[in-house]
Amino acid sequence: MASIFTKIILGEIPSYKIYEDEKYYAFLDINPNALGHTLCIPKKEVDKLFDLDDETYKGLMIFSKKIAEALKKAVDCQRIGVSVIGLEVPHVHVHLIPINKMDDMSFNSKIKLSDDEFVDIMKKIKSYL
Ligand code: 5GP
């Protein structure tokens, strides 16, 4: 069965899309740690990061870097934290999280955003791409 992220790529489930190219897709995390929390995924559905073939792995990192640079410009933060977990969704995803302190990388502390707030930050990040 297709992963929830494959359904997002196919447009079967809506997402706040930041950017996509032929092989990768970036969108806002629906339950963010911080404003601008973005997920970067390969369109190829693979569960674990280190099971990706080398080309897709390297491409995902380069794609994530491009998105992270735009995210850093869009959100007032010290840096962009990077995490790969995958315990919830078995489709490789790189978390890009604007951070100011270590706790901002904690997945136990979440923020709530309205639809308008998701749309605003999505547009702002896109404007720097
Ligand atoms: P992980 O698998 O790395 O533990 O976490 C999965 C992440 O995907 C979580 O941060 C969760 O909020 C996010 N997520 C799960 N389902 C959806 C969804 O349908 N849409 C979006 N945008 N994010 C999701």
Short mmCIF file of C-alpha atoms in Angstrom, two decimals, residues 34-38 67-83 95-102 104-105:
data_model
loop_
_atom_site.label_atom_id
_atom_site.label_comp_id
_atom_site.label_asym_id
_atom_site.label_seq_id
_atom_site.Cartn_x
_atom_site.Cartn_y
_atom_site.Cartn_z
CA ALA A 34 8.51 25.12 15.05
CA LEU A 35 7.25 27.57 12.45
CA GLY A 36 8.49 26.44 9.03
CA HIS A 37 9.19 22.80 10.01
CA THR A 38 9.56 21.19 6.59
CA ILE A 67 15.12 24.03 0.90
CA ALA A 68 17.02 24.69 4.15
CA GLU A 69 18.67 27.79 2.67
CA ALA A 70 15.28 29.24 1.75
CA LEU A 71 13.85 28.24 5.15
CA LYS A 72 16.70 30.02 6.97
CA LYS A 73 15.89 33.22 5.10
CA ALA A 74 12.16 32.90 5.77
CA VAL A 75 12.27 32.24 9.52
CA ASP A 76 14.10 34.22 12.19
CA CYS A 77 16.26 31.49 13.80
CA GLN A 78 19.86 30.68 14.66
CA ARG A 79 20.10 27.71 12.31
CA ILE A 80 18.23 24.90 10.61
CA GLY A 81 18.33 21.63 12.54
CA VAL A 82 18.21 18.38 10.59
CA SER A 83 16.76 15.10 11.78
CA HIS A 95 13.03 17.04 8.96
CA LEU A 96 14.27 20.63 8.54
CA ILE A 97 13.54 22.55 11.74
CA PRO A 98 14.31 26.22 12.46
CA ILE A 99 15.98 26.25 15.89
CA ASN A 100 17.32 28.62 18.54
CA LYS A 101 17.92 26.12 21.32
CA MET A 102 18.34 22.36 21.73
CA ASP A 104 13.48 23.10 19.50
CA MET A 105 14.66 19.73 18.15
#
